[in-house]
CSV table of C-alpha atoms (C1' of nucleotides) in Angstrom, one decimal:
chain,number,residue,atom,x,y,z
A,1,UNK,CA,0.0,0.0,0.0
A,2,UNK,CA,1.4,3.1,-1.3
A,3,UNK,CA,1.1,6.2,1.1
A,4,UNK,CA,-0.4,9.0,-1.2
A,5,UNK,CA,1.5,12.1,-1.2
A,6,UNK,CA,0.3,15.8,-1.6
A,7,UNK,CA,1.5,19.0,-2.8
A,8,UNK,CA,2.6,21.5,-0.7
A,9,UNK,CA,3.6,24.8,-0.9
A,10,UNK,CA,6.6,24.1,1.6
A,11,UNK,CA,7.8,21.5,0.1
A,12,UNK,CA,8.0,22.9,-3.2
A,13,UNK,CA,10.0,25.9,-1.8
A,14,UNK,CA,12.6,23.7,-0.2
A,15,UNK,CA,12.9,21.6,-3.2
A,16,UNK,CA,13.9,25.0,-5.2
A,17,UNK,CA,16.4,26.4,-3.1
A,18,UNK,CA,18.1,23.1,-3.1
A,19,UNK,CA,18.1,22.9,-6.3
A,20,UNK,CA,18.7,26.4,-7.3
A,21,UNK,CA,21.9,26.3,-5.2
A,22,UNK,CA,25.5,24.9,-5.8
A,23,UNK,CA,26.2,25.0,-2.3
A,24,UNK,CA,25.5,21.6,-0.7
A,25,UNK,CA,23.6,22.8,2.0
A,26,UNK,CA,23.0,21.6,5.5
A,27,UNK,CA,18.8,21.7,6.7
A,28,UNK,CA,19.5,25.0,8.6
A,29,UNK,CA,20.8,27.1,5.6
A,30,UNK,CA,18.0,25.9,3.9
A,31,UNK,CA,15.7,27.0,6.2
A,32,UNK,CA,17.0,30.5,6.7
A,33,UNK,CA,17.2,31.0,2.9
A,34,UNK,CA,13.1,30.2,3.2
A,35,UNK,CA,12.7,32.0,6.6
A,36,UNK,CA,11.9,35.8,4.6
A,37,UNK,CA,9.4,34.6,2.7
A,38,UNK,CA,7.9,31.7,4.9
A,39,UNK,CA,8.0,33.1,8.1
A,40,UNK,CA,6.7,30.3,9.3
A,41,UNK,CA,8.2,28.0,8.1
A,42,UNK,CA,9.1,25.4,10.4
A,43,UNK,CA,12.9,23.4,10.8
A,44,UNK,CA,11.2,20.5,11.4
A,45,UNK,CA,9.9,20.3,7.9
A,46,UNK,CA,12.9,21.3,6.6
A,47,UNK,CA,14.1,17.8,7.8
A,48,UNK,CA,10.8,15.8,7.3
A,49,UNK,CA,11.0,17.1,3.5
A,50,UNK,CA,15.4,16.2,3.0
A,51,UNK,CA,13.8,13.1,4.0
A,52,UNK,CA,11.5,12.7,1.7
A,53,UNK,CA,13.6,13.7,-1.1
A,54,UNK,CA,15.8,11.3,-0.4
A,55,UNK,CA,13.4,8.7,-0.3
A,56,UNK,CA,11.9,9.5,-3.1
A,57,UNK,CA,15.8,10.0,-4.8
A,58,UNK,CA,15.1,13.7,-5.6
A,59,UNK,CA,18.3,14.4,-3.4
A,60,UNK,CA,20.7,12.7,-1.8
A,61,UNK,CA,22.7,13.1,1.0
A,62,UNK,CA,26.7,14.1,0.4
A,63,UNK,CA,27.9,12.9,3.8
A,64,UNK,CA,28.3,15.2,7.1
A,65,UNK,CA,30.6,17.9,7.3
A,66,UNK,CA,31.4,19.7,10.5
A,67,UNK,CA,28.8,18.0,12.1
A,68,UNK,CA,25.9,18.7,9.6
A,69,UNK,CA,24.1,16.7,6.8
A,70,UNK,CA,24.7,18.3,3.5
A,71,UNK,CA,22.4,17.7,0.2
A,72,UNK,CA,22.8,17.5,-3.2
A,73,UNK,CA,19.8,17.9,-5.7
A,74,UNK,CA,22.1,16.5,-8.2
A,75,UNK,CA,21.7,12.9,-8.3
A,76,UNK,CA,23.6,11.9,-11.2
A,77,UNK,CA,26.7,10.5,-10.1
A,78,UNK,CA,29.5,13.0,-9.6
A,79,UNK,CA,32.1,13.4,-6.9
A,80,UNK,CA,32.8,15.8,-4.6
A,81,UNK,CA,35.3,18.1,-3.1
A,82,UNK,CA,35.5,18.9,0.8
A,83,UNK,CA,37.3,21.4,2.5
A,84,UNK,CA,39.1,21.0,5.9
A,85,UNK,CA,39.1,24.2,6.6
A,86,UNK,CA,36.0,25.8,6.0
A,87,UNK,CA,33.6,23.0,5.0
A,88,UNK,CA,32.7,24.1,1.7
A,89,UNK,CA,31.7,21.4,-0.7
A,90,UNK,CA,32.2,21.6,-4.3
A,91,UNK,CA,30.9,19.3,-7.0
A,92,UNK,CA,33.5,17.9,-9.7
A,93,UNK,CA,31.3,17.1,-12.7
A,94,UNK,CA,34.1,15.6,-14.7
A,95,UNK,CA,35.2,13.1,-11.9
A,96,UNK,CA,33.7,9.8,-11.7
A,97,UNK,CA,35.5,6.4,-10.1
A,98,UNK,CA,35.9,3.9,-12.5
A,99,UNK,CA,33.1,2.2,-13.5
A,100,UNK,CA,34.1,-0.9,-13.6
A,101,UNK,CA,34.7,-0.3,-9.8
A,102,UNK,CA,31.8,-0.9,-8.8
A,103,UNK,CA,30.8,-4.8,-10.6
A,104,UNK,CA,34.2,-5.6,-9.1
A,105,UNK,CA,33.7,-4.8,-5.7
A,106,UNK,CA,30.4,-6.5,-6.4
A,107,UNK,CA,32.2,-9.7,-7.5
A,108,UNK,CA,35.0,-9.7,-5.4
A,109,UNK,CA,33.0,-9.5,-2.5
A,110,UNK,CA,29.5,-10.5,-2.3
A,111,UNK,CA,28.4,-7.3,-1.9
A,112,UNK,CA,24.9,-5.5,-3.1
A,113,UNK,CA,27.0,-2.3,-3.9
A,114,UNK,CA,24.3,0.2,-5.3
A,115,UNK,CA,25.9,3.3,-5.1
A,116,UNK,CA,29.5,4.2,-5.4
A,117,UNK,CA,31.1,8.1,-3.9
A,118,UNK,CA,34.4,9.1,-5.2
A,119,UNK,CA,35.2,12.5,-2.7
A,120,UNK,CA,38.6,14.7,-2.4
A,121,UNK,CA,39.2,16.4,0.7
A,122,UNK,CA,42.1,19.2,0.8
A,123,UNK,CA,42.1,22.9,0.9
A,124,UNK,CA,39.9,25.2,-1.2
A,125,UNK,CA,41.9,27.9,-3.0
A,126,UNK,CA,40.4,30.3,-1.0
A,127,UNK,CA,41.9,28.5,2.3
A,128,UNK,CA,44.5,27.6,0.5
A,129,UNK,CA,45.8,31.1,0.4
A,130,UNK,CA,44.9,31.9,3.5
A,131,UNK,CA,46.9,29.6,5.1
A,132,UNK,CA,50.0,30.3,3.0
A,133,UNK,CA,49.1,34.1,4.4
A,134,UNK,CA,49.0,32.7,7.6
A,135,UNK,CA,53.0,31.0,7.2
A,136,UNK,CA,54.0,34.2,5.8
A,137,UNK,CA,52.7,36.8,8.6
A,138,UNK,CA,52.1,33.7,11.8
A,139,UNK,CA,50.0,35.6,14.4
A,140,UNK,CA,51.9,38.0,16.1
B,1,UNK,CA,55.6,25.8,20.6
B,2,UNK,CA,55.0,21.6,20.8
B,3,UNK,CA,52.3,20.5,23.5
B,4,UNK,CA,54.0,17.3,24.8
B,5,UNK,CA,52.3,14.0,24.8
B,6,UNK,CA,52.6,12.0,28.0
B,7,UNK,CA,52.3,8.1,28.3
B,8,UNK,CA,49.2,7.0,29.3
B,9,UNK,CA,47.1,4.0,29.9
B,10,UNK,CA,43.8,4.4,29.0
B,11,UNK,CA,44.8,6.1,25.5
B,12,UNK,CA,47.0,2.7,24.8
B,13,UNK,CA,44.1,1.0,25.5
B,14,UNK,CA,41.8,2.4,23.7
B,15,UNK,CA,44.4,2.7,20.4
B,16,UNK,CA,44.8,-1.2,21.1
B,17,UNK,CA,41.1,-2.0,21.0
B,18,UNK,CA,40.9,0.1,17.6
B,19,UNK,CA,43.7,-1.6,16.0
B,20,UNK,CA,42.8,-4.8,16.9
B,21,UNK,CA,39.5,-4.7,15.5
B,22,UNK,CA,37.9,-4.5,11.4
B,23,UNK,CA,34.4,-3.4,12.3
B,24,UNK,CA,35.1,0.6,11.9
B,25,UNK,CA,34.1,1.4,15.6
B,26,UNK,CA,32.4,4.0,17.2
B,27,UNK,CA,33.2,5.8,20.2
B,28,UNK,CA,30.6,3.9,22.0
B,29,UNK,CA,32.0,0.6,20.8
B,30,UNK,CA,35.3,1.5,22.0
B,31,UNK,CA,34.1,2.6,25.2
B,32,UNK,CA,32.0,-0.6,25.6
B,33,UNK,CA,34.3,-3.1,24.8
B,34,UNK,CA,36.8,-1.5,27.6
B,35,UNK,CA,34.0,-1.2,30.3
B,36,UNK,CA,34.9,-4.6,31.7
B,37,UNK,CA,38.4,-3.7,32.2
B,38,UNK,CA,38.7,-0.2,32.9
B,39,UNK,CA,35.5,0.1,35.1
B,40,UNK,CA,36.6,3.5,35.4
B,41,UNK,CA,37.1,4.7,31.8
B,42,UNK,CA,34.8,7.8,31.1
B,43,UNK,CA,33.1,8.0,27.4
B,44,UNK,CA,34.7,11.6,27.3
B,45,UNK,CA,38.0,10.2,26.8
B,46,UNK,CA,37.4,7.9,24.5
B,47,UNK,CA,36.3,10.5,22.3
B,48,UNK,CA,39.3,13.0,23.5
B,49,UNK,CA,41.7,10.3,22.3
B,50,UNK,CA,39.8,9.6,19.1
B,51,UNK,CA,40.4,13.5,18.1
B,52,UNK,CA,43.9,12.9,19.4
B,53,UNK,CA,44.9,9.9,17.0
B,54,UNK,CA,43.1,11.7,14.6
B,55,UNK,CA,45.4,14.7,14.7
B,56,UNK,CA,48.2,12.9,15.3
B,57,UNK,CA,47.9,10.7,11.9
B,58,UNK,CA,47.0,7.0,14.1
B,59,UNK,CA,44.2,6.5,13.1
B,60,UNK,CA,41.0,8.2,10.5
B,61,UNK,CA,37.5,8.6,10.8
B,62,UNK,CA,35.6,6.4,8.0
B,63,UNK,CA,32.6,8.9,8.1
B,64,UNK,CA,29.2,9.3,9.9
B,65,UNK,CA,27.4,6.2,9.8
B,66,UNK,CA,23.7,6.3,11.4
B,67,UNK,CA,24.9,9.5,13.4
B,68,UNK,CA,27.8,8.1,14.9
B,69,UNK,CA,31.0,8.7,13.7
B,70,UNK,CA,33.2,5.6,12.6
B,71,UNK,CA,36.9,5.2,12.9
B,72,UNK,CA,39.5,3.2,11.3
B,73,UNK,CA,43.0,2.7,12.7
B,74,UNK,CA,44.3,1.9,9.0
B,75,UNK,CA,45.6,5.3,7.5
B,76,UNK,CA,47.3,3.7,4.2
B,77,UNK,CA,44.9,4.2,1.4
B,78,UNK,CA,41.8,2.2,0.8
B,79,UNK,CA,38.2,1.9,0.3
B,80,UNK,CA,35.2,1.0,2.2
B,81,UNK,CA,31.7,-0.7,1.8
B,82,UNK,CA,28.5,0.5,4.4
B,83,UNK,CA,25.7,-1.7,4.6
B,84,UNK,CA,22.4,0.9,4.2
B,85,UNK,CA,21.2,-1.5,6.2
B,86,UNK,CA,22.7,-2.4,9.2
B,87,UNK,CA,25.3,0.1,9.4
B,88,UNK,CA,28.5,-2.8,8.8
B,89,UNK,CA,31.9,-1.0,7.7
B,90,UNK,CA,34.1,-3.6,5.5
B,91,UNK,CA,37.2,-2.4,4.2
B,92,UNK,CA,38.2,-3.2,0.3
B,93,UNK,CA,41.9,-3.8,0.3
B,94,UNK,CA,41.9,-4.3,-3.4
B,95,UNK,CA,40.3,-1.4,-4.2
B,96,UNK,CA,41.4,1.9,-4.9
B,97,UNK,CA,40.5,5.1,-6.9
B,98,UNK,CA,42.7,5.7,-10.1
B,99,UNK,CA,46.0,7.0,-8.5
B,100,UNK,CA,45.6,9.6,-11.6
B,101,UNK,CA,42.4,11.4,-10.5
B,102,UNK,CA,44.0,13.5,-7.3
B,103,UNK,CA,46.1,15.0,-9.5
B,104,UNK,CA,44.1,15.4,-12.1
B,105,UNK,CA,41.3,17.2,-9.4
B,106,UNK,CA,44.2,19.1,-8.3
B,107,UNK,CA,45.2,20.6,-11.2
B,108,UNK,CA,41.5,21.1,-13.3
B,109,UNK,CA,40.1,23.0,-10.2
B,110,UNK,CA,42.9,24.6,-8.3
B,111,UNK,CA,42.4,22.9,-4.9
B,112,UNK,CA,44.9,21.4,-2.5
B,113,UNK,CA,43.6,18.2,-2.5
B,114,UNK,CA,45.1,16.3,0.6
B,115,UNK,CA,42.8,13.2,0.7
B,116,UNK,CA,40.8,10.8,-1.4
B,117,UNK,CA,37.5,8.6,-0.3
B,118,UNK,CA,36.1,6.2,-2.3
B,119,UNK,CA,33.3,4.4,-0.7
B,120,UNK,CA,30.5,2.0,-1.9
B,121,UNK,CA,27.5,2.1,-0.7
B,122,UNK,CA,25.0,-1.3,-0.8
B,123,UNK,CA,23.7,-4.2,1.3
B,124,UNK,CA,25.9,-6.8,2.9
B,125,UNK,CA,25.8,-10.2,2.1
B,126,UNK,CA,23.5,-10.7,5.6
B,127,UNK,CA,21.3,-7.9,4.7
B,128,UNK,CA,21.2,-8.8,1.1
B,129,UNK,CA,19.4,-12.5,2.5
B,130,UNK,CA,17.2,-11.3,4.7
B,131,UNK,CA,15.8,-9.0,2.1
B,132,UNK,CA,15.8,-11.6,-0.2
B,133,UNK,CA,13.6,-13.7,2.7
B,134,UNK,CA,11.6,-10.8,3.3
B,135,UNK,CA,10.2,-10.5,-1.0
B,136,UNK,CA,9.6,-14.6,0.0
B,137,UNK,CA,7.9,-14.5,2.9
B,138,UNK,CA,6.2,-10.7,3.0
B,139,UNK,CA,5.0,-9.5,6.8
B,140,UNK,CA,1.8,-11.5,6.8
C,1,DA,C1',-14.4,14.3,5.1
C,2,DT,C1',-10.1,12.0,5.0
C,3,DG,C1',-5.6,11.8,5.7
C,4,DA,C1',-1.2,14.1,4.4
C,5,DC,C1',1.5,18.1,5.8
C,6,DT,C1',3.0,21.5,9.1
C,7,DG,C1',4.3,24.4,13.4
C,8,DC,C1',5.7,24.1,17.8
C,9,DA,C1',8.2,22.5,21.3
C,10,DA,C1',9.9,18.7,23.8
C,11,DA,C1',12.7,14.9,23.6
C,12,DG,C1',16.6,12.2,21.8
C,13,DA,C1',21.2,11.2,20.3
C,14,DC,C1',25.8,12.2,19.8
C,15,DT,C1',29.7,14.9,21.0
C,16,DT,C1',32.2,18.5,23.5
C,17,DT,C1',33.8,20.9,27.5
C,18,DG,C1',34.8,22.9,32.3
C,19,DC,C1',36.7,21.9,36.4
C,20,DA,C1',38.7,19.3,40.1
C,21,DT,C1',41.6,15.3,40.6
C,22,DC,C1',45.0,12.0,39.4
C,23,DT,C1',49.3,10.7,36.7
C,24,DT,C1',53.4,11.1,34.2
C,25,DT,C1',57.8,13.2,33.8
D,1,DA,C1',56.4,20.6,41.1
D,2,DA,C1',54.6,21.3,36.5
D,3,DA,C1',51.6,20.2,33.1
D,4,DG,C1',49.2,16.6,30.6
D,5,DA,C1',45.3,13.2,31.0
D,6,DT,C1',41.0,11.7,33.1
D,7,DG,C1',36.2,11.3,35.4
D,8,DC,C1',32.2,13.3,35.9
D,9,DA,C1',28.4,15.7,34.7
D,10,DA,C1',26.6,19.6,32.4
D,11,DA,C1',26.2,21.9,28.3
D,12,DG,C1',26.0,22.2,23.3
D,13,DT,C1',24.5,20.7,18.5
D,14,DC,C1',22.0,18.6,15.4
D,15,DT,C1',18.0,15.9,14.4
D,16,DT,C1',13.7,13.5,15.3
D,17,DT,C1',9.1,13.1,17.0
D,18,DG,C1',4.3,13.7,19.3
D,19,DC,C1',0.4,16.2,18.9
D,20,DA,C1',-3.0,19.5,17.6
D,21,DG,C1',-4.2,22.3,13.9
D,22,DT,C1',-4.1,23.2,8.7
D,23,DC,C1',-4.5,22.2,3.9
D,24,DA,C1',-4.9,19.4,-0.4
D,25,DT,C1',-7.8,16.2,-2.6
DNA sequence: ATGACTGCAAAGACTTTGCATCTTT
DNA sequence: AAAGATGCAAAGTCTTTGCAGTCAT
């Protein structure tokens, strides 16, 4: 038995911004990108609909960073940059594992492998150059 | 200015317990499986020692797994599986992403890519039967 | 009218942290 | 004796959930 679903105005709204944004974001930007217009728009939502997207593979999740979810409403495969330093996530379109990775881990191990996430973690160029500022002038 | 490290009991034991094991523990784990022993051990340093081996190159964490973050006391390169279903870490010793594609992120985007994750996503072999069981034999 | 969706706030889960005490050097 | 490490418990974050009210069909 299928559990019907309905529109929603809410929904809709949260399913644009995540789309409409390169960022990767956690529940709580979301919601304060929404807050100006929905006022009452409630975080709680925010969370019930990531969920739903993701069960419904309209987004998935990109792992946690500093301790907070981040989406993607790209679900194509593509891999991912994370930076140390500030968290920022960045997608690499051109980047993919290996595909025949994934049949041999499949093989090899008697595994159900259904999805497969390639990601780099490093420094951003913008952190990047920060911290070479930072060896240059060390605080004080 | 170095902070010196001193020797200390608890911390070997708790590096021993994640060295000795494959299953990708969590702090909890850890802190469980020392209980008997260390009567006395505090959950607090478990996780103050996971951040220390962490910083100190001893050990990695393998990501956030069912809001609990997993740790792995191999640092050399390899990949993982997660079961979706139960949560099970396996490592792939075989596998690993094309050696080429770090550069290759590092140069076509301009970061300073320090680290590279490739991790599969599926069921487990266990999981895999029981779902199989449950399309069989559907919940009355 | 039904039942899906939401707001609100409380609860839950995991992790971090402050401070007094204990240990290592 | 000095300073790092720990135990304990409180606090901090992020996320989930129960319930009553609202909205779509």
């Amino acid at each position: 038995m299928e559990r019907a679903v309905r529109y929603s105005k809410k929904r809709e709204a949260i399913l644009s911004v995540l789309r409409e944004t390169n960022c990767h974001p956690s529940a709580e930007w979301v919601y304060q990108q929404l807050k100006p217009r929905h006022p009452d728009l409630s975080l709680g939502t925010v969370y019930r609909n990531l969920a739903f997207f993701q069960a419904h593979g309209l987004a998935q999740s990109v792992g946690v960073v500093s301790g907070q979810e981040r989406f993607d409403a790209i679900v194509t495969p593509h891999s991912h940059f994370i930076c140390n330093c500030c968290g920022t996530v960045l997608d690499l379109p051109e980047i993919f594992p290996d595909s025949g990775l994934k049949q041999s881990v499949s093989a090899q191990y008697e595994l159900a492998v259904q999805r497969c996430e390639l990601t780099f973690y490093g420094l951003c160029s913008s952190c990047s150059q920060e911290n070479q500022n930072f060896k240059e002038e060390p605080l004080s």
